């Protein structure tokens, strides 16, 4: 006759077999999903390569020049003059002063007015002269 221990062991083995089967089935399902994603990535890479080649073909200077000749009247295209690309020296805006420039330029006045203290830290490579440069 089966003892209680034998029944518990049989039940534990059935539970372990069920859990193992479930884990294996889920792992195989995930492997299939990963393989599908890899195929999609490869397909997207191929599409990107094809689109880059198509873009290079569409932007060939000879092709663009022939399109200019065909659509010149409809688009009212005119050659670009060199003066259109270059700005005069007076037309270039001045570079705005940034916050760091303001701080740097104002630090001398703050030192002179005594708002900022002199550094009390002495390093081995710099002799303490008592003044800050």
mmCIF file of N, CA and C in Angstrom:
data_model
loop_
_atom_site.group_PDB
_atom_site.id
_atom_site.type_symbol
_atom_site.label_atom_id
_atom_site.label_comp_id
_atom_site.label_asym_id
_atom_site.label_seq_id
_atom_site.Cartn_x
_atom_site.Cartn_y
_atom_site.Cartn_z
ATOM 1 N N UNK A 1 0.805 -1.176 0.000
ATOM 2 C CA UNK A 1 0.000 0.000 0.000
ATOM 3 C C UNK A 1 0.859 1.255 0.000
ATOM 4 N N UNK A 2 0.304 2.287 -0.588
ATOM 5 C CA UNK A 2 1.056 3.535 -0.669
ATOM 6 C C UNK A 2 0.974 4.280 0.651
ATOM 7 N N UNK A 3 2.105 4.724 1.005
ATOM 8 C CA UNK A 3 2.139 5.506 2.222
ATOM 9 C C UNK A 3 1.890 6.974 1.904
ATOM 10 N N UNK A 4 1.671 7.757 2.902
ATOM 11 C CA UNK A 4 1.407 9.185 2.732
ATOM 12 C C UNK A 4 2.603 9.881 2.096
ATOM 13 N N UNK A 5 3.788 9.467 2.499
ATOM 14 C CA UNK A 5 4.998 10.074 1.943
ATOM 15 C C UNK A 5 5.086 9.834 0.444
ATOM 16 N N UNK A 6 4.754 8.629 -0.010
ATOM 17 C CA UNK A 6 4.798 8.313 -1.442
ATOM 18 C C UNK A 6 3.800 9.161 -2.224
ATOM 19 N N UNK A 7 2.622 9.381 -1.681
ATOM 20 C CA UNK A 7 1.610 10.201 -2.357
ATOM 21 C C UNK A 7 2.083 11.655 -2.460
ATOM 22 N N UNK A 8 2.690 12.154 -1.397
ATOM 23 C CA UNK A 8 3.216 13.536 -1.419
ATOM 24 C C UNK A 8 4.324 13.658 -2.456
ATOM 25 N N UNK A 9 5.204 12.671 -2.543
ATOM 26 C CA UNK A 9 6.304 12.707 -3.518
ATOM 27 C C UNK A 9 5.770 12.650 -4.948
ATOM 28 N N UNK A 10 4.750 11.820 -5.194
ATOM 29 C CA UNK A 10 4.156 11.737 -6.536
ATOM 30 C C UNK A 10 3.520 13.075 -6.902
ATOM 31 N N UNK A 11 2.825 13.690 -5.957
ATOM 32 C CA UNK A 11 2.197 14.998 -6.208
ATOM 33 C C UNK A 11 3.264 16.060 -6.473
ATOM 34 N N UNK A 12 4.352 16.027 -5.711
ATOM 35 C CA UNK A 12 5.435 16.998 -5.909
ATOM 36 C C UNK A 12 6.073 16.820 -7.282
ATOM 37 N N UNK A 13 6.249 15.565 -7.717
ATOM 38 C CA UNK A 13 6.828 15.323 -9.051
ATOM 39 C C UNK A 13 5.894 15.802 -10.151
ATOM 40 N N UNK A 14 4.588 15.602 -9.977
ATOM 41 C CA UNK A 14 3.630 16.092 -10.969
ATOM 42 C C UNK A 14 3.647 17.626 -11.046
ATOM 43 N N UNK A 15 3.718 18.278 -9.891
ATOM 44 C CA UNK A 15 3.793 19.749 -9.869
ATOM 45 C C UNK A 15 5.091 20.212 -10.519
ATOM 46 N N UNK A 16 6.208 19.556 -10.204
ATOM 47 C CA UNK A 16 7.497 19.935 -10.788
ATOM 48 C C UNK A 16 7.489 19.736 -12.299
ATOM 49 N N UNK A 17 6.891 18.637 -12.763
ATOM 50 C CA UNK A 17 6.823 18.386 -14.207
ATOM 51 C C UNK A 17 5.965 19.439 -14.895
ATOM 52 N N UNK A 18 4.858 19.820 -14.272
ATOM 53 C CA UNK A 18 3.985 20.848 -14.848
ATOM 54 C C UNK A 18 4.695 22.195 -14.914
ATOM 55 N N UNK A 19 5.379 22.568 -13.850
ATOM 56 C CA UNK A 19 6.113 23.843 -13.825
ATOM 57 C C UNK A 19 7.224 23.827 -14.865
ATOM 58 N N UNK A 20 7.949 22.714 -14.961
ATOM 59 C CA UNK A 20 9.028 22.607 -15.945
ATOM 60 C C UNK A 20 8.487 22.732 -17.362
ATOM 61 N N UNK A 21 7.384 22.067 -17.655
ATOM 62 C CA UNK A 21 6.778 22.145 -18.984
ATOM 63 C C UNK A 21 6.336 23.578 -19.284
ATOM 64 N N UNK A 22 5.729 24.250 -18.313
ATOM 65 C CA UNK A 22 5.266 25.629 -18.509
ATOM 66 C C UNK A 22 6.440 26.562 -18.783
ATOM 67 N N UNK A 23 7.508 26.425 -18.014
ATOM 68 C CA UNK A 23 8.688 27.273 -18.209
ATOM 69 C C UNK A 23 9.304 27.016 -19.577
ATOM 70 N N UNK A 24 9.405 25.743 -19.967
ATOM 71 C CA UNK A 24 9.977 25.409 -21.271
ATOM 72 C C UNK A 24 9.119 25.984 -22.395
ATOM 73 N N UNK A 25 7.799 25.858 -22.277
ATOM 74 C CA UNK A 25 6.890 26.376 -23.301
ATOM 75 C C UNK A 25 7.017 27.901 -23.408
ATOM 76 N N UNK A 26 7.073 28.603 -22.263
ATOM 77 C CA UNK A 26 7.228 30.063 -22.277
ATOM 78 C C UNK A 26 8.571 30.477 -22.877
ATOM 79 N N UNK A 27 9.633 29.732 -22.567
ATOM 80 C CA UNK A 27 10.951 30.045 -23.120
ATOM 81 C C UNK A 27 10.961 29.877 -24.633
ATOM 82 N N UNK A 28 10.342 28.810 -25.128
ATOM 83 C CA UNK A 28 10.279 28.604 -26.578
ATOM 84 C C UNK A 28 9.469 29.707 -27.253
ATOM 85 N N UNK A 29 8.410 30.156 -26.576
ATOM 86 C CA UNK A 29 7.602 31.243 -27.121
ATOM 87 C C UNK A 29 8.432 32.535 -27.192
ATOM 88 N N UNK A 30 9.224 32.801 -26.162
ATOM 89 C CA UNK A 30 10.071 33.998 -26.157
ATOM 90 C C UNK A 30 11.164 33.908 -27.221
ATOM 91 N N UNK A 31 11.707 32.722 -27.440
ATOM 92 C CA UNK A 31 12.715 32.534 -28.489
ATOM 93 C C UNK A 31 12.107 32.826 -29.851
ATOM 94 N N UNK A 32 10.862 32.405 -30.058
ATOM 95 C CA UNK A 32 10.183 32.690 -31.329
ATOM 96 C C UNK A 32 9.958 34.190 -31.498
ATOM 97 N N UNK A 33 9.598 34.872 -30.411
ATOM 98 C CA UNK A 33 9.400 36.330 -30.472
ATOM 99 C C UNK A 33 10.718 37.025 -30.796
ATOM 100 N N UNK A 34 11.803 36.589 -30.177
ATOM 101 C CA UNK A 34 13.121 37.187 -30.432
ATOM 102 C C UNK A 34 13.534 36.969 -31.878
ATOM 103 N N UNK A 35 13.312 35.773 -32.397
ATOM 104 C CA UNK A 35 13.658 35.492 -33.799
ATOM 105 C C UNK A 35 12.850 36.381 -34.742
ATOM 106 N N UNK A 36 11.576 36.581 -34.428
ATOM 107 C CA UNK A 36 10.732 37.448 -35.256
ATOM 108 C C UNK A 36 11.248 38.886 -35.221
ATOM 109 N N UNK A 37 11.625 39.369 -34.029
ATOM 110 C CA UNK A 37 12.164 40.727 -33.911
ATOM 111 C C UNK A 37 13.477 40.881 -34.675
ATOM 112 N N UNK A 38 14.328 39.850 -34.621
ATOM 113 C CA UNK A 38 15.584 39.907 -35.376
ATOM 114 C C UNK A 38 15.318 39.994 -36.873
ATOM 115 N N UNK A 39 14.331 39.234 -37.346
ATOM 116 C CA UNK A 39 13.975 39.314 -38.771
ATOM 117 C C UNK A 39 13.450 40.703 -39.124
ATOM 118 N N UNK A 40 12.648 41.288 -38.247
ATOM 119 C CA UNK A 40 12.137 42.636 -38.497
ATOM 120 C C UNK A 40 13.266 43.661 -38.514
ATOM 121 N N UNK A 41 14.228 43.521 -37.596
ATOM 122 C CA UNK A 41 15.371 44.440 -37.559
ATOM 123 C C UNK A 41 16.179 44.323 -38.842
ATOM 124 N N UNK A 42 16.432 43.099 -39.285
ATOM 125 C CA UNK A 42 17.168 42.907 -40.536
ATOM 126 C C UNK A 42 16.413 43.512 -41.713
ATOM 127 N N UNK A 43 15.093 43.350 -41.716
ATOM 128 C CA UNK A 43 14.279 43.935 -42.784
ATOM 129 C C UNK A 43 14.362 45.461 -42.760
ATOM 130 N N UNK A 44 14.313 46.050 -41.560
ATOM 131 C CA UNK A 44 14.416 47.512 -41.437
ATOM 132 C C UNK A 44 15.794 48.001 -41.886
ATOM 133 N N UNK A 45 16.850 47.257 -41.541
ATOM 134 C CA UNK A 45 18.198 47.640 -41.981
ATOM 135 C C UNK A 45 18.298 47.598 -43.504
ATOM 136 N N UNK A 46 17.711 46.560 -44.108
ATOM 137 C CA UNK A 46 17.710 46.478 -45.568
ATOM 138 C C UNK A 46 16.939 47.642 -46.180
ATOM 139 N N UNK A 47 15.819 48.003 -45.565
ATOM 140 C CA UNK A 47 15.028 49.134 -46.058
ATOM 141 C C UNK A 47 15.812 50.431 -45.949
ATOM 142 N N UNK A 48 16.520 50.631 -44.838
ATOM 143 C CA UNK A 48 17.332 51.839 -44.662
ATOM 144 C C UNK A 48 18.425 51.897 -45.713
ATOM 145 N N UNK A 49 19.088 50.777 -45.973
ATOM 146 C CA UNK A 49 20.129 50.736 -46.999
ATOM 147 C C UNK A 49 19.553 51.079 -48.367
ATOM 148 N N UNK A 50 18.394 50.526 -48.672
ATOM 149 C CA UNK A 50 17.743 50.811 -49.950
ATOM 150 C C UNK A 50 17.358 52.284 -50.062
ATOM 151 N N UNK A 51 16.820 52.850 -48.992
ATOM 152 C CA UNK A 51 16.427 54.262 -49.015
ATOM 153 C C UNK A 51 17.641 55.181 -49.148
ATOM 154 N N UNK A 52 18.754 54.827 -48.508
ATOM 155 C CA UNK A 52 19.976 55.641 -48.655
ATOM 156 C C UNK A 52 20.485 55.595 -50.093
ATOM 157 N N UNK A 53 20.436 54.421 -50.701
ATOM 158 C CA UNK A 53 20.857 54.307 -52.100
ATOM 159 C C UNK A 53 19.924 55.108 -52.999
ATOM 160 N N UNK A 54 18.634 55.047 -52.723
ATOM 161 C CA UNK A 54 17.655 55.813 -53.497
ATOM 162 C C UNK A 54 17.891 57.309 -53.322
ATOM 163 N N UNK A 55 18.187 57.740 -52.093
ATOM 164 C CA UNK A 55 18.466 59.154 -51.822
ATOM 165 C C UNK A 55 19.705 59.612 -52.583
ATOM 166 N N UNK A 56 20.747 58.784 -52.588
ATOM 167 C CA UNK A 56 21.964 59.136 -53.318
ATOM 168 C C UNK A 56 21.677 59.249 -54.812
ATOM 169 N N UNK A 57 20.849 58.370 -55.328
ATOM 170 C CA UNK A 57 20.490 58.424 -56.740
ATOM 171 C C UNK A 57 19.683 59.683 -57.053
ATOM 172 N N UNK A 58 18.746 60.027 -56.187
ATOM 173 C CA UNK A 58 17.903 61.199 -56.418
ATOM 174 C C UNK A 58 18.680 62.513 -56.335
ATOM 175 N N UNK A 59 19.776 62.529 -55.581
ATOM 176 C CA UNK A 59 20.532 63.764 -55.381
ATOM 177 C C UNK A 59 21.774 63.868 -56.254
ATOM 178 N N UNK A 60 21.867 63.070 -57.287
ATOM 179 C CA UNK A 60 23.006 63.185 -58.194
ATOM 180 C C UNK A 60 22.937 64.532 -58.904
ATOM 181 N N UNK A 61 24.061 65.242 -58.970
ATOM 182 C CA UNK A 61 24.054 66.568 -59.592
ATOM 183 C C UNK A 61 23.544 66.561 -61.031
ATOM 184 N N UNK A 62 23.889 65.551 -61.809
ATOM 185 C CA UNK A 62 23.421 65.493 -63.196
ATOM 186 C C UNK A 62 21.907 65.386 -63.279
ATOM 187 N N UNK A 63 21.324 64.562 -62.423
ATOM 188 C CA UNK A 63 19.866 64.413 -62.403
ATOM 189 C C UNK A 63 19.199 65.710 -61.979
ATOM 190 N N UNK A 64 19.738 66.351 -60.935
ATOM 191 C CA UNK A 64 19.156 67.612 -60.475
ATOM 192 C C UNK A 64 19.255 68.692 -61.545
ATOM 193 N N UNK A 65 20.377 68.713 -62.261
ATOM 194 C CA UNK A 65 20.541 69.716 -63.319
ATOM 195 C C UNK A 65 19.520 69.495 -64.435
ATOM 196 N N UNK A 66 19.275 68.238 -64.786
ATOM 197 C CA UNK A 66 18.277 67.979 -65.830
ATOM 198 C C UNK A 66 16.874 68.354 -65.349
ATOM 199 N N UNK A 67 16.575 68.138 -64.068
ATOM 200 C CA UNK A 67 15.279 68.549 -63.526
ATOM 201 C C UNK A 67 15.131 70.068 -63.504
ATOM 202 N N UNK A 68 16.231 70.763 -63.246
ATOM 203 C CA UNK A 68 16.193 72.228 -63.294
ATOM 204 C C UNK A 68 15.825 72.682 -64.695
ATOM 205 N N UNK A 69 16.413 72.045 -65.698
ATOM 206 C CA UNK A 69 16.092 72.410 -67.080
ATOM 207 C C UNK A 69 14.637 72.145 -67.424
ATOM 208 N N UNK A 70 14.090 71.052 -66.920
ATOM 209 C CA UNK A 70 12.707 70.689 -67.236
ATOM 210 C C UNK A 70 11.714 71.620 -66.531
ATOM 211 N N UNK A 71 11.947 71.930 -65.266
ATOM 212 C CA UNK A 71 10.973 72.682 -64.471
ATOM 213 C C UNK A 71 11.380 74.137 -64.227
ATOM 214 N N UNK A 72 12.300 74.653 -65.020
ATOM 215 C CA UNK A 72 12.802 76.009 -64.798
ATOM 216 C C UNK A 72 11.699 77.052 -64.917
ATOM 217 N N UNK A 73 10.856 76.936 -65.909
ATOM 218 C CA UNK A 73 9.809 77.942 -66.120
ATOM 219 C C UNK A 73 8.702 77.824 -65.074
ATOM 220 N N UNK A 74 8.308 76.601 -64.712
ATOM 221 C CA UNK A 74 7.235 76.427 -63.738
ATOM 222 C C UNK A 74 7.644 76.906 -62.345
ATOM 223 N N UNK A 75 8.893 76.686 -61.997
ATOM 224 C CA UNK A 75 9.362 77.045 -60.661
ATOM 225 C C UNK A 75 10.043 78.406 -60.606
ATOM 226 N N UNK A 76 10.197 79.038 -61.762
ATOM 227 C CA UNK A 76 10.854 80.344 -61.847
ATOM 228 C C UNK A 76 12.247 80.291 -61.196
ATOM 229 N N UNK A 77 13.036 79.285 -61.595
ATOM 230 C CA UNK A 77 14.373 79.098 -61.032
ATOM 231 C C UNK A 77 15.375 79.994 -61.732
ATOM 232 N N UNK A 78 16.283 80.545 -60.939
ATOM 233 C CA UNK A 78 17.344 81.392 -61.472
ATOM 234 C C UNK A 78 18.654 80.981 -60.814
ATOM 235 N N UNK A 79 19.768 81.161 -61.513
ATOM 236 C CA UNK A 79 21.060 80.818 -60.912
ATOM 237 C C UNK A 79 21.350 81.698 -59.689
ATOM 238 N N UNK A 80 22.061 81.140 -58.747
ATOM 239 C CA UNK A 80 22.429 81.872 -57.533
ATOM 240 C C UNK A 80 23.676 82.694 -57.815
ATOM 241 N N UNK A 81 23.643 83.928 -57.408
ATOM 242 C CA UNK A 81 24.806 84.812 -57.521
ATOM 243 C C UNK A 81 25.636 84.693 -56.244
ATOM 244 N N UNK A 82 26.929 84.943 -56.361
ATOM 245 C CA UNK A 82 27.819 84.843 -55.206
ATOM 246 C C UNK A 82 27.438 85.845 -54.124
ATOM 247 N N UNK A 83 26.927 86.995 -54.515
ATOM 248 C CA UNK A 83 26.558 88.019 -53.541
ATOM 249 C C UNK A 83 25.386 87.568 -52.659
ATOM 250 N N UNK A 84 24.583 86.641 -53.161
ATOM 251 C CA UNK A 84 23.457 86.159 -52.370
ATOM 252 C C UNK A 84 23.923 85.296 -51.194
ATOM 253 N N UNK A 85 25.063 84.679 -51.326
ATOM 254 C CA UNK A 85 25.557 83.787 -50.286
ATOM 255 C C UNK A 85 26.398 84.500 -49.242
ATOM 256 N N UNK A 86 27.080 85.563 -49.629
ATOM 257 C CA UNK A 86 28.000 86.243 -48.731
ATOM 258 C C UNK A 86 27.332 87.441 -48.082
ATOM 259 N N UNK A 87 27.562 87.604 -46.804
ATOM 260 C CA UNK A 87 27.087 88.782 -46.098
ATOM 261 C C UNK A 87 28.227 89.772 -45.984
ATOM 262 N N UNK A 88 27.897 91.031 -45.961
ATOM 263 C CA UNK A 88 28.915 92.039 -45.720
ATOM 264 C C UNK A 88 29.373 91.973 -44.276
ATOM 265 N N UNK A 89 30.539 92.512 -44.000
ATOM 266 C CA UNK A 89 31.082 92.479 -42.643
ATOM 267 C C UNK A 89 30.146 93.206 -41.686
ATOM 268 N N UNK A 90 29.528 94.277 -42.130
ATOM 269 C CA UNK A 90 28.625 95.041 -41.271
ATOM 270 C C UNK A 90 27.304 94.318 -41.022
ATOM 271 N N UNK A 91 26.954 93.345 -41.868
ATOM 272 C CA UNK A 91 25.688 92.633 -41.722
ATOM 273 C C UNK A 91 25.773 91.463 -40.744
ATOM 274 N N UNK A 92 26.973 91.048 -40.377
ATOM 275 C CA UNK A 92 27.135 89.935 -39.440
ATOM 276 C C UNK A 92 26.873 90.459 -38.032
ATOM 277 N N UNK A 93 25.937 89.865 -37.307
ATOM 278 C CA UNK A 93 25.633 90.371 -35.962
ATOM 279 C C UNK A 93 26.766 90.070 -34.993
ATOM 280 N N UNK A 94 26.897 90.932 -33.986
ATOM 281 C CA UNK A 94 27.920 90.712 -32.977
ATOM 282 C C UNK A 94 27.511 89.546 -32.090
ATOM 283 N N UNK A 95 28.512 88.888 -31.581
ATOM 284 C CA UNK A 95 28.260 87.753 -30.704
ATOM 285 C C UNK A 95 27.767 88.272 -29.353
ATOM 286 N N UNK A 96 26.657 87.735 -28.854
ATOM 287 C CA UNK A 96 26.146 88.231 -27.570
ATOM 288 C C UNK A 96 27.057 87.797 -26.423
ATOM 289 N N UNK A 97 27.128 88.641 -25.411
ATOM 290 C CA UNK A 97 27.942 88.335 -24.242
ATOM 291 C C UNK A 97 27.175 87.324 -23.393
ATOM 292 N N UNK A 98 27.829 86.223 -23.082
ATOM 293 C CA UNK A 98 27.151 85.214 -22.278
ATOM 294 C C UNK A 98 27.371 85.475 -20.791
ATOM 295 N N UNK A 99 26.703 84.702 -19.954
ATOM 296 C CA UNK A 99 26.747 84.915 -18.510
ATOM 297 C C UNK A 99 28.150 84.734 -17.945
ATOM 298 N N UNK A 100 28.892 83.795 -18.483
ATOM 299 C CA UNK A 100 30.244 83.556 -17.972
ATOM 300 C C UNK A 100 31.137 84.757 -18.258
ATOM 301 N N UNK A 101 31.001 85.346 -19.449
ATOM 302 C CA UNK A 101 31.781 86.548 -19.764
ATOM 303 C C UNK A 101 31.442 87.663 -18.786
ATOM 304 N N UNK A 102 30.170 87.817 -18.439
ATOM 305 C CA UNK A 102 29.767 88.857 -17.489
ATOM 306 C C UNK A 102 30.398 88.611 -16.125
ATOM 307 N N UNK A 103 30.399 87.363 -15.688
ATOM 308 C CA UNK A 103 30.976 87.033 -14.385
ATOM 309 C C UNK A 103 32.475 87.290 -14.387
ATOM 310 N N UNK A 104 33.149 86.872 -15.451
ATOM 311 C CA UNK A 104 34.596 87.064 -15.529
ATOM 312 C C UNK A 104 34.940 88.540 -15.562
ATOM 313 N N UNK A 105 34.223 89.305 -16.369
ATOM 314 C CA UNK A 105 34.540 90.732 -16.473
ATOM 315 C C UNK A 105 34.193 91.470 -15.187
ATOM 316 N N UNK A 106 33.218 90.998 -14.416
ATOM 317 C CA UNK A 106 32.827 91.678 -13.188
ATOM 318 C C UNK A 106 33.617 91.251 -11.972
ATOM 319 N N UNK A 107 34.422 90.195 -12.053
ATOM 320 C CA UNK A 107 35.133 89.701 -10.875
ATOM 321 C C UNK A 107 36.238 90.650 -10.433
ATOM 322 N N UNK A 108 36.877 91.364 -11.361
ATOM 323 C CA UNK A 108 37.927 92.312 -10.978
ATOM 324 C C UNK A 108 37.351 93.457 -10.157
ATOM 325 N N UNK A 109 36.181 93.964 -10.562
ATOM 326 C CA UNK A 109 35.567 95.048 -9.795
ATOM 327 C C UNK A 109 35.142 94.567 -8.410
ATOM 328 N N UNK A 110 34.656 93.318 -8.323
ATOM 329 C CA UNK A 110 34.260 92.781 -7.026
ATOM 330 C C UNK A 110 35.467 92.603 -6.113
ATOM 331 N N UNK A 111 36.592 92.178 -6.660
ATOM 332 C CA UNK A 111 37.815 92.059 -5.860
ATOM 333 C C UNK A 111 38.282 93.425 -5.386
ATOM 334 N N UNK A 112 38.232 94.405 -6.293
ATOM 335 C CA UNK A 112 38.691 95.746 -5.941
ATOM 336 C C UNK A 112 37.798 96.367 -4.872
ATOM 337 N N UNK A 113 36.511 96.083 -4.908
ATOM 338 C CA UNK A 113 35.606 96.676 -3.924
ATOM 339 C C UNK A 113 35.627 95.915 -2.599
ATOM 340 N N UNK A 114 36.272 94.758 -2.563
ATOM 341 C CA UNK A 114 36.393 94.002 -1.328
ATOM 342 C C UNK A 114 35.247 93.049 -1.069
ATOM 343 N N UNK A 115 34.349 92.879 -2.021
ATOM 344 C CA UNK A 115 33.233 91.954 -1.836
ATOM 345 C C UNK A 115 33.741 90.514 -1.836
ATOM 346 N N UNK A 116 34.667 90.213 -2.734
ATOM 347 C CA UNK A 116 35.252 88.878 -2.783
ATOM 348 C C UNK A 116 36.522 88.850 -1.951
ATOM 349 N N UNK A 117 36.713 87.767 -1.212
ATOM 350 C CA UNK A 117 37.923 87.629 -0.417
ATOM 351 C C UNK A 117 39.028 87.008 -1.259
ATOM 352 N N UNK A 118 40.241 87.226 -0.816
ATOM 353 C CA UNK A 118 41.375 86.581 -1.465
ATOM 354 C C UNK A 118 41.430 85.139 -0.981
ATOM 355 N N UNK A 119 41.950 84.276 -1.825
ATOM 356 C CA UNK A 119 42.052 82.868 -1.460
ATOM 357 C C UNK A 119 43.064 82.690 -0.339
ATOM 358 N N UNK A 120 42.678 81.938 0.674
ATOM 359 C CA UNK A 120 43.575 81.665 1.789
ATOM 360 C C UNK A 120 44.302 80.344 1.602
ATOM 361 N N UNK A 121 44.048 79.655 0.515
ATOM 362 C CA UNK A 121 44.650 78.349 0.280
ATOM 363 C C UNK A 121 45.993 78.535 -0.410
ATOM 364 N N UNK A 122 47.017 77.915 0.147
ATOM 365 C CA UNK A 122 48.341 77.965 -0.452
ATOM 366 C C UNK A 122 48.657 76.581 -0.989
ATOM 367 N N UNK A 123 49.104 76.526 -2.229
ATOM 368 C CA UNK A 123 49.490 75.246 -2.811
ATOM 369 C C UNK A 123 50.997 75.151 -2.842
ATOM 370 N N UNK A 124 51.499 73.954 -3.063
ATOM 371 C CA UNK A 124 52.939 73.747 -3.072
ATOM 372 C C UNK A 124 53.622 74.342 -4.286
ATOM 373 N N UNK A 125 52.903 74.507 -5.371
ATOM 374 C CA UNK A 125 53.537 74.993 -6.590
ATOM 375 C C UNK A 125 53.427 76.502 -6.753
ATOM 376 N N UNK A 126 52.604 77.143 -5.948
ATOM 377 C CA UNK A 126 52.414 78.588 -6.066
ATOM 378 C C UNK A 126 52.778 79.224 -4.740
ATOM 379 N N UNK A 127 53.669 80.188 -4.802
ATOM 380 C CA UNK A 127 54.065 80.882 -3.584
ATOM 381 C C UNK A 127 52.991 81.891 -3.221
ATOM 382 N N UNK A 128 52.707 82.001 -1.940
ATOM 383 C CA UNK A 128 51.705 82.935 -1.465
ATOM 384 C C UNK A 128 52.307 84.328 -1.452
ATOM 385 N N UNK A 129 51.843 85.174 -2.369
ATOM 386 C CA UNK A 129 52.374 86.531 -2.448
ATOM 387 C C UNK A 129 51.495 87.508 -1.688
ATOM 388 N N UNK A 130 50.358 87.058 -1.230
ATOM 389 C CA UNK A 130 49.472 87.935 -0.485
ATOM 390 C C UNK A 130 48.519 88.713 -1.370
ATOM 391 N N UNK A 131 48.759 88.722 -2.660
ATOM 392 C CA UNK A 131 47.863 89.428 -3.581
ATOM 393 C C UNK A 131 47.356 88.437 -4.600
ATOM 394 N N UNK A 132 46.236 88.741 -5.111
ATOM 395 C CA UNK A 132 45.642 87.877 -6.130
ATOM 396 C C UNK A 132 45.756 88.568 -7.472
ATOM 397 N N UNK A 133 46.163 87.830 -8.463
ATOM 398 C CA UNK A 133 46.324 88.407 -9.806
ATOM 399 C C UNK A 133 45.126 88.144 -10.622
#
